[in-house]
Amino acid sequence: MGGLPCASKCGNKAVLKRPKTGAALCKPCFFWSFETEIHFAIVDNGLFERGDRVAVGASGGKDSTVLAYIMKTLNDRYHYGLELILLSIDEGISGYRDDSLETVKRNSQQYDLPLKILSYEELYGWSMDRIVAQIGLKNNCTFCGVFRRQALDRGAALLGVNKIVTGHNADDIAETVLMNILRGDVARLQRCTAITTKDRDANSTDLPRSKPFKFTYEKEIVMYAYFKGLDYFSTECKYSPNAYRGHARTLIKELEKIRPSSILDIINSGEDLKFTNLVEEKLPTKSKCTKCGFMSSLSVCKACLLLEGLNKGIPQLGVRKKAGFRV
Ligand code: SF4
C-alpha cells in the first residue's frame, strides 16, 4: 500500500484496499469494518431472536467457513444468545465433497461448534457420482440443487433448529438477479434479493433461511479468510458446468472493475423491481408434498419427482425447462 496511513486514522499503516469502498485499511480496522457491517445486516434486518437454534449451512468452502467463524464471533461478542450448529450436506462427489467435509470437521473443532452431516445417499439412495453416471453432465446441478435444498430442510428438522443461515454473498445475489432478469423470471426475481426467505403461509413448515452476507463482497470474504488464516477448501466441484452463471459472474466482475458499487446497485435494482402487481400474481402458493410432506408449490415436490425419474430410469421426468431449479 506504499506506506499509506490507515483510513480510519488509527495510526497504523494500511495493508489493503477494501474492494467495496476503496478505503486503505490496516488489518485490525478491516476486520472490524467487515464484522461490524455483517453485525448491522443481522441486527437491522432482525434475522435472529435470543434463544434461536440456528443451523449454519457448511460446505468447507470460503463463504460458509467465514460464515461459521463470523457467526460464532458475533454471537459471542454481541451476546445474540444463539445456539449454533454446523449442518453439512454430503452430495457424494468423490474427490471433492469428501475432501471439503474434512475441512468442515476441522472447523467444527476449531470453532467449537457441533456438526451434523447428512448425505444424499442416506436421504435419497443416490449419490451425485451415481446420478452423473446415469444422466451425464446435463441437468446434474438441477438434481443436486433440488436435493440440497430439501436435504438442508431435513437436516434442520432432525436437529430441531428454527432457522438456517447460508453463505450466499452479494456477488451471488447480484448474479442471480441478472440471471432472473435475462430469463424473465419475475417470480424468482422477487425472492432472490430477500435477506430472509420464508413462506408467507402461516401453516408452512419451511424454516426461515437467511443470508447474513447479503451485502458482503466475495473479494472481501476471500481477504478476510486469508488475513485471518481460516482453514477452508477451495477446489471447484468437478461436475460444475454452470456456464450461464459463469457468464453473469464475468459480466459483474467487469462492471465491478469500472464501478465497485455495481454489485450493490444490481441488488438494489432487483429489490426495486419486485414491487409490481405482476410479480405478486405469479408467485406460486405452497402446500405439503403428498409424498414426503415437505413444502412444495406442486402436489408432488420437485425432489420426489426427480427421485421417481431416477428410480424409474427416466431422469428427464422431473426436469422441465420452465420448472427447473434456479438458485
Ligand atoms: Fe452440485 Fe452442481 Fe454445485 Fe457440483 S456444481 S455441487 S453438481 S450444484
mmCIF file of C-alpha atoms and ligand atoms in Angstrom:
data_model
loop_
_atom_site.group_PDB
_atom_site.id
_atom_site.type_symbol
_atom_site.label_atom_id
_atom_site.label_comp_id
_atom_site.label_asym_id
_atom_site.label_seq_id
_atom_site.Cartn_x
_atom_site.Cartn_y
_atom_site.Cartn_z
ATOM 1 C CA MET A 1 0.000 0.000 0.000
ATOM 2 C CA GLY A 2 3.082 2.238 -0.364
ATOM 3 C CA GLY A 3 3.109 3.246 3.321
ATOM 4 C CA LEU A 4 -0.351 4.874 3.243
ATOM 5 C CA PRO A 5 -1.865 5.520 6.682
ATOM 6 C CA CYS A 6 -4.983 3.526 7.619
ATOM 7 C CA ALA A 7 -8.080 5.488 6.521
ATOM 8 C CA SER A 8 -9.686 5.036 9.936
ATOM 9 C CA LYS A 9 -6.918 7.245 11.421
ATOM 10 C CA CYS A 10 -5.872 4.591 13.962
ATOM 11 C CA GLY A 11 -2.198 5.401 13.403
ATOM 12 C CA ASN A 12 -1.344 2.071 11.697
ATOM 13 C CA LYS A 13 -0.121 1.680 8.133
ATOM 14 C CA ALA A 14 -2.688 0.394 5.625
ATOM 15 C CA VAL A 15 -2.063 -3.117 4.266
ATOM 16 C CA LEU A 16 -5.050 -3.486 1.959
ATOM 17 C CA LYS A 17 -7.599 -1.593 -0.100
ATOM 18 C CA ARG A 18 -11.212 -2.567 0.572
ATOM 19 C CA PRO A 19 -12.838 -3.680 -2.709
ATOM 20 C CA LYS A 20 -16.230 -2.432 -1.503
ATOM 21 C CA THR A 21 -15.293 1.122 -0.519
ATOM 22 C CA GLY A 22 -11.765 1.646 -1.849
ATOM 23 C CA ALA A 23 -10.601 2.604 1.667
ATOM 24 C CA ALA A 24 -6.976 1.790 2.547
ATOM 25 C CA LEU A 25 -7.055 -0.021 5.906
ATOM 26 C CA CYS A 26 -4.820 -1.847 8.344
ATOM 27 C CA LYS A 27 -5.738 -5.424 9.200
ATOM 28 C CA PRO A 28 -7.485 -4.769 12.550
ATOM 29 C CA CYS A 29 -9.606 -1.957 11.039
ATOM 30 C CA PHE A 30 -10.545 -4.153 8.057
ATOM 31 C CA PHE A 31 -11.606 -6.965 10.389
ATOM 32 C CA TRP A 32 -13.634 -4.525 12.469
ATOM 33 C CA SER A 33 -15.360 -2.941 9.422
ATOM 34 C CA PHE A 34 -16.113 -6.315 7.841
ATOM 35 C CA GLU A 35 -17.507 -7.845 11.031
ATOM 36 C CA THR A 36 -19.461 -4.742 12.063
ATOM 37 C CA GLU A 37 -21.168 -4.437 8.667
ATOM 38 C CA ILE A 38 -22.375 -8.031 8.973
ATOM 39 C CA HIS A 39 -23.497 -7.403 12.549
ATOM 40 C CA PHE A 40 -25.622 -4.481 11.320
ATOM 41 C CA ALA A 41 -27.031 -6.559 8.448
ATOM 42 C CA ILE A 42 -28.128 -9.094 11.089
ATOM 43 C CA VAL A 43 -29.497 -6.584 13.601
ATOM 44 C CA ASP A 44 -31.127 -4.134 11.169
ATOM 45 C CA ASN A 45 -32.962 -6.973 9.446
ATOM 46 C CA GLY A 46 -33.946 -8.766 12.666
ATOM 47 C CA LEU A 47 -32.506 -12.080 11.475
ATOM 48 C CA PHE A 48 -32.454 -13.728 14.898
ATOM 49 C CA GLU A 49 -34.055 -13.742 18.300
ATOM 50 C CA ARG A 50 -32.439 -14.713 21.582
ATOM 51 C CA GLY A 51 -32.704 -18.472 22.083
ATOM 52 C CA ASP A 52 -32.834 -19.342 18.363
ATOM 53 C CA ARG A 53 -31.232 -22.639 17.354
ATOM 54 C CA VAL A 54 -29.508 -21.843 14.070
ATOM 55 C CA ALA A 55 -28.099 -24.286 11.526
ATOM 56 C CA VAL A 56 -25.144 -22.857 9.591
ATOM 57 C CA GLY A 57 -25.025 -24.451 6.127
ATOM 58 C CA ALA A 58 -21.373 -25.544 5.981
ATOM 59 C CA SER A 59 -19.608 -26.869 2.895
ATOM 60 C CA GLY A 60 -15.991 -26.210 3.836
ATOM 61 C CA GLY A 61 -15.742 -23.533 1.110
ATOM 62 C CA LYS A 62 -14.637 -19.959 1.816
ATOM 63 C CA ASP A 63 -18.126 -18.456 2.188
ATOM 64 C CA SER A 64 -19.510 -20.968 4.656
ATOM 65 C CA THR A 65 -16.227 -21.212 6.583
ATOM 66 C CA VAL A 66 -16.140 -17.440 7.053
ATOM 67 C CA LEU A 67 -19.867 -17.514 7.880
ATOM 68 C CA ALA A 68 -19.362 -20.103 10.632
ATOM 69 C CA TYR A 69 -16.435 -18.124 12.047
ATOM 70 C CA ILE A 70 -18.294 -14.796 11.885
ATOM 71 C CA MET A 71 -21.499 -16.195 13.388
ATOM 72 C CA LYS A 72 -19.506 -17.609 16.279
ATOM 73 C CA THR A 73 -17.537 -14.347 16.709
ATOM 74 C CA LEU A 74 -20.589 -12.053 16.596
ATOM 75 C CA ASN A 75 -22.714 -14.364 18.767
ATOM 76 C CA ASP A 76 -20.002 -14.227 21.441
ATOM 77 C CA ARG A 77 -19.187 -10.529 21.037
ATOM 78 C CA TYR A 78 -22.739 -9.161 20.950
ATOM 79 C CA HIS A 79 -24.430 -11.843 23.086
ATOM 80 C CA TYR A 80 -27.043 -12.758 20.476
ATOM 81 C CA GLY A 81 -27.929 -15.806 22.602
ATOM 82 C CA LEU A 82 -27.943 -18.220 19.640
ATOM 83 C CA GLU A 83 -27.212 -21.924 19.649
ATOM 84 C CA LEU A 84 -25.160 -22.556 16.513
ATOM 85 C CA ILE A 85 -24.844 -25.926 14.781
ATOM 86 C CA LEU A 86 -22.949 -26.689 11.569
ATOM 87 C CA LEU A 87 -25.044 -28.612 9.035
ATOM 88 C CA SER A 88 -23.288 -30.171 6.051
ATOM 89 C CA ILE A 89 -24.764 -31.979 3.101
ATOM 90 C CA ASP A 90 -22.675 -34.706 1.518
ATOM 91 C CA GLU A 91 -23.744 -34.906 -2.119
ATOM 92 C CA GLY A 92 -21.497 -37.904 -2.700
ATOM 93 C CA ILE A 93 -18.971 -36.324 -5.083
ATOM 94 C CA SER A 94 -15.722 -38.220 -4.691
ATOM 95 C CA GLY A 95 -12.526 -36.185 -4.669
ATOM 96 C CA TYR A 96 -14.496 -33.019 -3.933
ATOM 97 C CA ARG A 97 -17.099 -33.166 -1.204
ATOM 98 C CA ASP A 98 -15.338 -35.884 0.779
ATOM 99 C CA ASP A 99 -12.257 -33.613 0.965
ATOM 100 C CA SER A 100 -14.257 -30.461 1.747
ATOM 101 C CA LEU A 101 -16.111 -32.277 4.548
ATOM 102 C CA GLU A 102 -12.777 -32.967 6.202
ATOM 103 C CA THR A 103 -12.359 -29.175 6.336
ATOM 104 C CA VAL A 104 -15.797 -28.800 7.955
ATOM 105 C CA LYS A 105 -14.870 -31.409 10.558
ATOM 106 C CA ARG A 106 -11.761 -29.384 11.417
ATOM 107 C CA ASN A 107 -13.835 -26.154 11.509
ATOM 108 C CA SER A 108 -16.222 -27.838 13.919
ATOM 109 C CA GLN A 109 -13.318 -28.414 16.314
ATOM 110 C CA GLN A 110 -11.615 -25.073 15.651
ATOM 111 C CA TYR A 111 -14.810 -23.086 16.370
ATOM 112 C CA ASP A 112 -16.176 -25.498 18.970
ATOM 113 C CA LEU A 113 -19.478 -25.909 17.106
ATOM 114 C CA PRO A 114 -21.366 -29.232 16.815
ATOM 115 C CA LEU A 115 -21.609 -30.699 13.324
ATOM 116 C CA LYS A 116 -24.244 -32.831 11.586
ATOM 117 C CA ILE A 117 -23.527 -34.353 8.169
ATOM 118 C CA LEU A 118 -26.368 -35.741 6.052
ATOM 119 C CA SER A 119 -25.770 -37.499 2.749
ATOM 120 C CA TYR A 120 -27.847 -37.792 -0.434
ATOM 121 C CA GLU A 121 -27.096 -41.499 -0.258
ATOM 122 C CA GLU A 122 -28.882 -41.895 3.085
ATOM 123 C CA LEU A 123 -31.716 -39.495 2.212
ATOM 124 C CA TYR A 124 -32.395 -40.449 -1.403
ATOM 125 C CA GLY A 125 -30.435 -43.647 -2.018
ATOM 126 C CA TRP A 126 -28.412 -41.855 -4.713
ATOM 127 C CA SER A 127 -25.023 -40.092 -4.624
ATOM 128 C CA MET A 128 -24.200 -37.387 -7.174
ATOM 129 C CA ASP A 129 -21.491 -39.701 -8.559
ATOM 130 C CA ARG A 130 -24.189 -42.274 -9.393
ATOM 131 C CA ILE A 131 -26.613 -39.626 -10.660
ATOM 132 C CA VAL A 132 -23.985 -38.213 -13.041
ATOM 133 C CA ALA A 133 -23.101 -41.755 -14.136
ATOM 134 C CA GLN A 134 -26.760 -42.160 -15.115
ATOM 135 C CA ILE A 135 -27.690 -38.747 -16.536
ATOM 136 C CA GLY A 136 -24.325 -37.311 -17.614
ATOM 137 C CA LEU A 137 -23.301 -33.693 -17.089
ATOM 138 C CA LYS A 138 -26.540 -32.140 -18.319
ATOM 139 C CA ASN A 139 -29.018 -31.066 -15.620
ATOM 140 C CA ASN A 140 -26.849 -32.581 -12.865
ATOM 141 C CA CYS A 141 -26.935 -29.274 -10.964
ATOM 142 C CA THR A 142 -30.749 -29.322 -11.133
ATOM 143 C CA PHE A 143 -30.790 -32.637 -9.254
ATOM 144 C CA CYS A 144 -28.055 -31.510 -6.890
ATOM 145 C CA GLY A 145 -29.647 -28.109 -6.131
ATOM 146 C CA VAL A 146 -33.143 -29.502 -5.535
ATOM 147 C CA PHE A 147 -31.858 -32.323 -3.338
ATOM 148 C CA ARG A 148 -29.571 -29.989 -1.378
ATOM 149 C CA ARG A 149 -32.348 -27.554 -0.622
ATOM 150 C CA GLN A 150 -34.561 -30.301 0.727
ATOM 151 C CA ALA A 151 -31.648 -32.026 2.492
ATOM 152 C CA LEU A 152 -30.975 -28.810 4.422
ATOM 153 C CA ASP A 153 -34.636 -28.735 5.490
ATOM 154 C CA ARG A 154 -34.494 -32.376 6.524
ATOM 155 C CA GLY A 155 -31.245 -31.834 8.421
ATOM 156 C CA ALA A 156 -32.726 -28.793 10.129
ATOM 157 C CA ALA A 157 -35.792 -30.832 11.161
ATOM 158 C CA LEU A 158 -33.543 -33.577 12.564
ATOM 159 C CA LEU A 159 -31.525 -31.037 14.538
ATOM 160 C CA GLY A 160 -34.621 -29.233 15.805
ATOM 161 C CA VAL A 161 -33.298 -25.851 14.672
ATOM 162 C CA ASN A 162 -35.681 -22.997 13.904
ATOM 163 C CA LYS A 163 -33.504 -21.037 11.470
ATOM 164 C CA ILE A 164 -30.947 -21.729 8.746
ATOM 165 C CA VAL A 165 -28.191 -19.396 7.560
ATOM 166 C CA THR A 166 -26.238 -19.812 4.339
ATOM 167 C CA GLY A 167 -23.089 -18.190 2.978
ATOM 168 C CA HIS A 168 -24.625 -16.641 -0.164
ATOM 169 C CA ASN A 169 -22.805 -13.346 -0.673
ATOM 170 C CA ALA A 170 -23.588 -10.086 -2.503
ATOM 171 C CA ASP A 171 -21.900 -11.303 -5.719
ATOM 172 C CA ASP A 172 -24.034 -14.492 -5.718
ATOM 173 C CA ILE A 173 -27.213 -12.468 -5.249
ATOM 174 C CA ALA A 174 -26.284 -9.941 -7.963
ATOM 175 C CA GLU A 175 -25.601 -12.836 -10.371
ATOM 176 C CA THR A 176 -28.971 -14.374 -9.542
ATOM 177 C CA VAL A 177 -30.727 -11.028 -10.116
ATOM 178 C CA LEU A 178 -29.091 -10.727 -13.544
ATOM 179 C CA MET A 179 -29.906 -14.322 -14.482
ATOM 180 C CA ASN A 180 -33.542 -13.943 -13.455
ATOM 181 C CA ILE A 181 -33.835 -10.693 -15.428
ATOM 182 C CA LEU A 182 -32.301 -12.329 -18.511
ATOM 183 C CA ARG A 183 -34.711 -15.278 -18.197
ATOM 184 C CA GLY A 184 -37.694 -13.017 -17.492
ATOM 185 C CA ASP A 185 -38.346 -14.962 -14.294
ATOM 186 C CA VAL A 186 -40.159 -12.300 -12.292
ATOM 187 C CA ALA A 187 -41.323 -14.642 -9.517
ATOM 188 C CA ARG A 188 -37.784 -15.706 -8.653
ATOM 189 C CA LEU A 189 -36.569 -12.150 -9.142
ATOM 190 C CA GLN A 190 -38.796 -11.130 -6.255
ATOM 191 C CA ARG A 191 -37.483 -13.742 -3.889
ATOM 192 C CA CYS A 192 -33.797 -13.776 -4.773
ATOM 193 C CA THR A 193 -32.902 -10.454 -3.151
ATOM 194 C CA ALA A 194 -34.595 -11.159 0.186
ATOM 195 C CA ILE A 195 -32.154 -11.447 3.093
ATOM 196 C CA THR A 196 -34.558 -13.962 4.634
ATOM 197 C CA THR A 197 -36.831 -16.255 2.684
ATOM 198 C CA LYS A 198 -39.817 -17.749 4.400
ATOM 199 C CA ASP A 199 -43.189 -18.859 3.135
ATOM 200 C CA ARG A 200 -45.876 -16.268 3.636
ATOM 201 C CA ASP A 201 -48.303 -19.072 4.502
ATOM 202 C CA ALA A 202 -48.705 -19.222 8.291
ATOM 203 C CA ASN A 203 -49.135 -23.044 8.145
ATOM 204 C CA SER A 204 -45.898 -23.556 6.269
ATOM 205 C CA THR A 205 -43.282 -25.837 7.835
ATOM 206 C CA ASP A 206 -40.488 -24.176 5.813
ATOM 207 C CA LEU A 207 -37.845 -22.691 8.090
ATOM 208 C CA PRO A 208 -36.619 -19.130 7.570
ATOM 209 C CA ARG A 209 -33.340 -19.102 5.638
ATOM 210 C CA SER A 210 -31.132 -16.061 5.954
ATOM 211 C CA LYS A 211 -28.117 -14.704 4.138
ATOM 212 C CA PRO A 212 -26.078 -12.587 6.578
ATOM 213 C CA PHE A 213 -23.588 -11.928 3.714
ATOM 214 C CA LYS A 214 -26.235 -10.279 1.508
ATOM 215 C CA PHE A 215 -24.198 -7.055 1.431
ATOM 216 C CA THR A 216 -20.748 -8.692 1.704
ATOM 217 C CA TYR A 217 -18.471 -8.759 -1.332
ATOM 218 C CA GLU A 218 -16.899 -12.062 -2.305
ATOM 219 C CA LYS A 219 -13.473 -10.444 -2.626
ATOM 220 C CA GLU A 220 -13.686 -9.230 0.960
ATOM 221 C CA ILE A 221 -14.698 -12.703 2.184
ATOM 222 C CA VAL A 222 -11.569 -14.091 0.488
ATOM 223 C CA MET A 223 -9.435 -11.298 2.007
ATOM 224 C CA TYR A 224 -10.904 -11.884 5.449
ATOM 225 C CA ALA A 225 -10.312 -15.651 5.252
ATOM 226 C CA TYR A 226 -6.757 -15.030 4.041
ATOM 227 C CA PHE A 227 -5.765 -12.453 6.669
ATOM 228 C CA LYS A 228 -7.429 -14.469 9.457
ATOM 229 C CA GLY A 229 -5.708 -17.642 8.257
ATOM 230 C CA LEU A 230 -9.008 -19.567 8.214
ATOM 231 C CA ASP A 231 -8.976 -23.195 7.162
ATOM 232 C CA TYR A 232 -11.133 -23.607 4.043
ATOM 233 C CA PHE A 233 -11.369 -25.760 0.928
ATOM 234 C CA SER A 234 -11.045 -24.014 -2.422
ATOM 235 C CA THR A 235 -11.419 -26.662 -5.144
ATOM 236 C CA GLU A 236 -14.292 -26.321 -7.662
ATOM 237 C CA CYS A 237 -16.842 -29.112 -7.982
ATOM 238 C CA LYS A 238 -15.775 -31.477 -10.759
ATOM 239 C CA TYR A 239 -19.363 -31.568 -12.083
ATOM 240 C CA SER A 240 -19.716 -27.784 -12.295
ATOM 241 C CA PRO A 241 -20.940 -26.859 -15.778
ATOM 242 C CA ASN A 242 -22.832 -23.771 -14.671
ATOM 243 C CA ALA A 243 -21.918 -21.813 -17.777
ATOM 244 C CA TYR A 244 -24.843 -19.407 -17.566
ATOM 245 C CA ARG A 245 -23.982 -18.276 -14.045
ATOM 246 C CA GLY A 246 -20.335 -18.098 -15.122
ATOM 247 C CA HIS A 247 -21.229 -15.545 -17.827
ATOM 248 C CA ALA A 248 -23.255 -13.475 -15.340
ATOM 249 C CA ARG A 249 -20.296 -13.634 -12.932
ATOM 250 C CA THR A 250 -17.830 -12.488 -15.599
ATOM 251 C CA LEU A 251 -20.076 -9.597 -16.592
ATOM 252 C CA ILE A 252 -20.434 -8.442 -12.980
ATOM 253 C CA LYS A 253 -16.678 -8.685 -12.390
ATOM 254 C CA GLU A 254 -16.129 -6.494 -15.477
ATOM 255 C CA LEU A 255 -18.683 -3.960 -14.242
ATOM 256 C CA GLU A 256 -17.131 -4.011 -10.779
ATOM 257 C CA LYS A 257 -13.743 -3.014 -12.232
ATOM 258 C CA ILE A 258 -15.255 0.188 -13.606
ATOM 259 C CA ARG A 259 -17.720 0.813 -10.790
ATOM 260 C CA PRO A 260 -17.196 -1.087 -7.497
ATOM 261 C CA SER A 261 -20.757 -0.335 -6.372
ATOM 262 C CA SER A 262 -22.157 -2.337 -9.333
ATOM 263 C CA ILE A 263 -22.792 -5.390 -7.154
ATOM 264 C CA LEU A 264 -24.925 -3.489 -4.648
ATOM 265 C CA ASP A 265 -26.521 -1.464 -7.471
ATOM 266 C CA ILE A 266 -27.744 -4.672 -9.125
ATOM 267 C CA ILE A 267 -29.120 -6.000 -5.823
ATOM 268 C CA ASN A 268 -30.889 -2.671 -5.212
ATOM 269 C CA SER A 269 -32.359 -2.775 -8.722
ATOM 270 C CA GLY A 270 -33.613 -6.314 -8.093
ATOM 271 C CA GLU A 271 -35.261 -5.166 -4.874
ATOM 272 C CA ASP A 272 -36.949 -2.215 -6.540
ATOM 273 C CA LEU A 273 -38.202 -4.342 -9.430
ATOM 274 C CA LYS A 274 -40.091 -6.704 -7.128
ATOM 275 C CA PHE A 275 -42.850 -4.301 -6.169
ATOM 276 C CA THR A 276 -45.226 -4.883 -9.035
ATOM 277 C CA ASN A 277 -48.673 -6.485 -9.200
ATOM 278 C CA LEU A 278 -47.429 -8.734 -11.975
ATOM 279 C CA VAL A 279 -44.866 -10.347 -9.695
ATOM 280 C CA GLU A 280 -47.360 -10.837 -6.859
ATOM 281 C CA GLU A 281 -49.722 -12.674 -9.203
ATOM 282 C CA LYS A 282 -47.019 -15.032 -10.412
ATOM 283 C CA LEU A 283 -45.849 -16.297 -7.019
ATOM 284 C CA PRO A 284 -46.945 -19.913 -6.507
ATOM 285 C CA THR A 285 -48.685 -20.915 -3.280
ATOM 286 C CA LYS A 286 -47.144 -23.782 -1.328
ATOM 287 C CA SER A 287 -48.591 -26.798 0.396
ATOM 288 C CA LYS A 288 -47.193 -30.087 1.670
ATOM 289 C CA CYS A 289 -45.864 -32.611 -0.836
ATOM 290 C CA THR A 290 -48.210 -35.605 -0.853
ATOM 291 C CA LYS A 291 -45.217 -37.968 -0.888
ATOM 292 C CA CYS A 292 -42.601 -36.620 1.540
ATOM 293 C CA GLY A 293 -44.543 -33.963 3.475
ATOM 294 C CA PHE A 294 -42.072 -31.143 2.817
ATOM 295 C CA MET A 295 -43.313 -27.824 1.437
ATOM 296 C CA SER A 296 -43.889 -27.639 -2.304
ATOM 297 C CA SER A 297 -45.647 -25.455 -4.862
ATOM 298 C CA LEU A 298 -46.769 -28.662 -6.650
ATOM 299 C CA SER A 299 -48.762 -31.585 -5.203
ATOM 300 C CA VAL A 300 -45.607 -33.702 -5.519
ATOM 301 C CA CYS A 301 -42.415 -31.777 -4.773
ATOM 302 C CA LYS A 302 -39.583 -31.398 -7.219
ATOM 303 C CA ALA A 303 -37.249 -33.623 -5.164
ATOM 304 C CA CYS A 304 -39.774 -36.515 -5.156
ATOM 305 C CA LEU A 305 -40.384 -36.054 -8.873
ATOM 306 C CA LEU A 306 -36.670 -36.112 -9.695
ATOM 307 C CA LEU A 307 -36.150 -39.124 -7.437
ATOM 308 C CA GLU A 308 -39.008 -41.005 -9.091
ATOM 309 C CA GLY A 309 -37.438 -40.303 -12.501
ATOM 310 C CA LEU A 310 -34.071 -41.638 -11.310
ATOM 311 C CA ASN A 311 -35.576 -44.756 -9.756
ATOM 312 C CA LYS A 312 -37.636 -45.493 -12.875
ATOM 313 C CA GLY A 313 -34.707 -44.876 -15.216
ATOM 314 C CA ILE A 314 -36.418 -41.828 -16.788
ATOM 315 C CA PRO A 315 -34.431 -38.971 -15.203
ATOM 316 C CA GLN A 316 -35.952 -36.372 -17.541
ATOM 317 C CA LEU A 317 -39.295 -36.874 -15.721
ATOM 318 C CA GLY A 318 -38.749 -34.060 -13.232
ATOM 319 C CA VAL A 319 -36.599 -31.863 -15.463
ATOM 320 C CA ARG A 320 -38.753 -29.412 -17.297
ATOM 321 C CA LYS A 321 -37.231 -26.262 -18.632
ATOM 322 C CA LYS A 322 -39.616 -23.753 -17.147
ATOM 323 C CA ALA A 323 -39.853 -25.505 -13.780
ATOM 324 C CA GLY A 324 -36.104 -26.110 -13.406
ATOM 325 C CA PHE A 325 -34.331 -25.301 -10.166
ATOM 326 C CA ARG A 326 -32.592 -21.966 -10.139
ATOM 327 C CA VAL A 327 -30.525 -20.538 -7.377
HETATM 328 FE FE1 SF4 B 1 -23.840 -29.920 -7.120
HETATM 329 FE FE2 SF4 B 1 -23.540 -28.707 -9.489
HETATM 330 FE FE3 SF4 B 1 -22.718 -27.493 -7.233
HETATM 331 FE FE4 SF4 B 1 -21.413 -29.647 -8.158
HETATM 332 S S1 SF4 B 1 -21.599 -27.639 -9.198
HETATM 333 S S2 SF4 B 1 -22.015 -29.259 -6.011
HETATM 334 S S3 SF4 B 1 -23.075 -30.845 -9.018
HETATM 335 S S4 SF4 B 1 -24.839 -27.988 -7.803
#
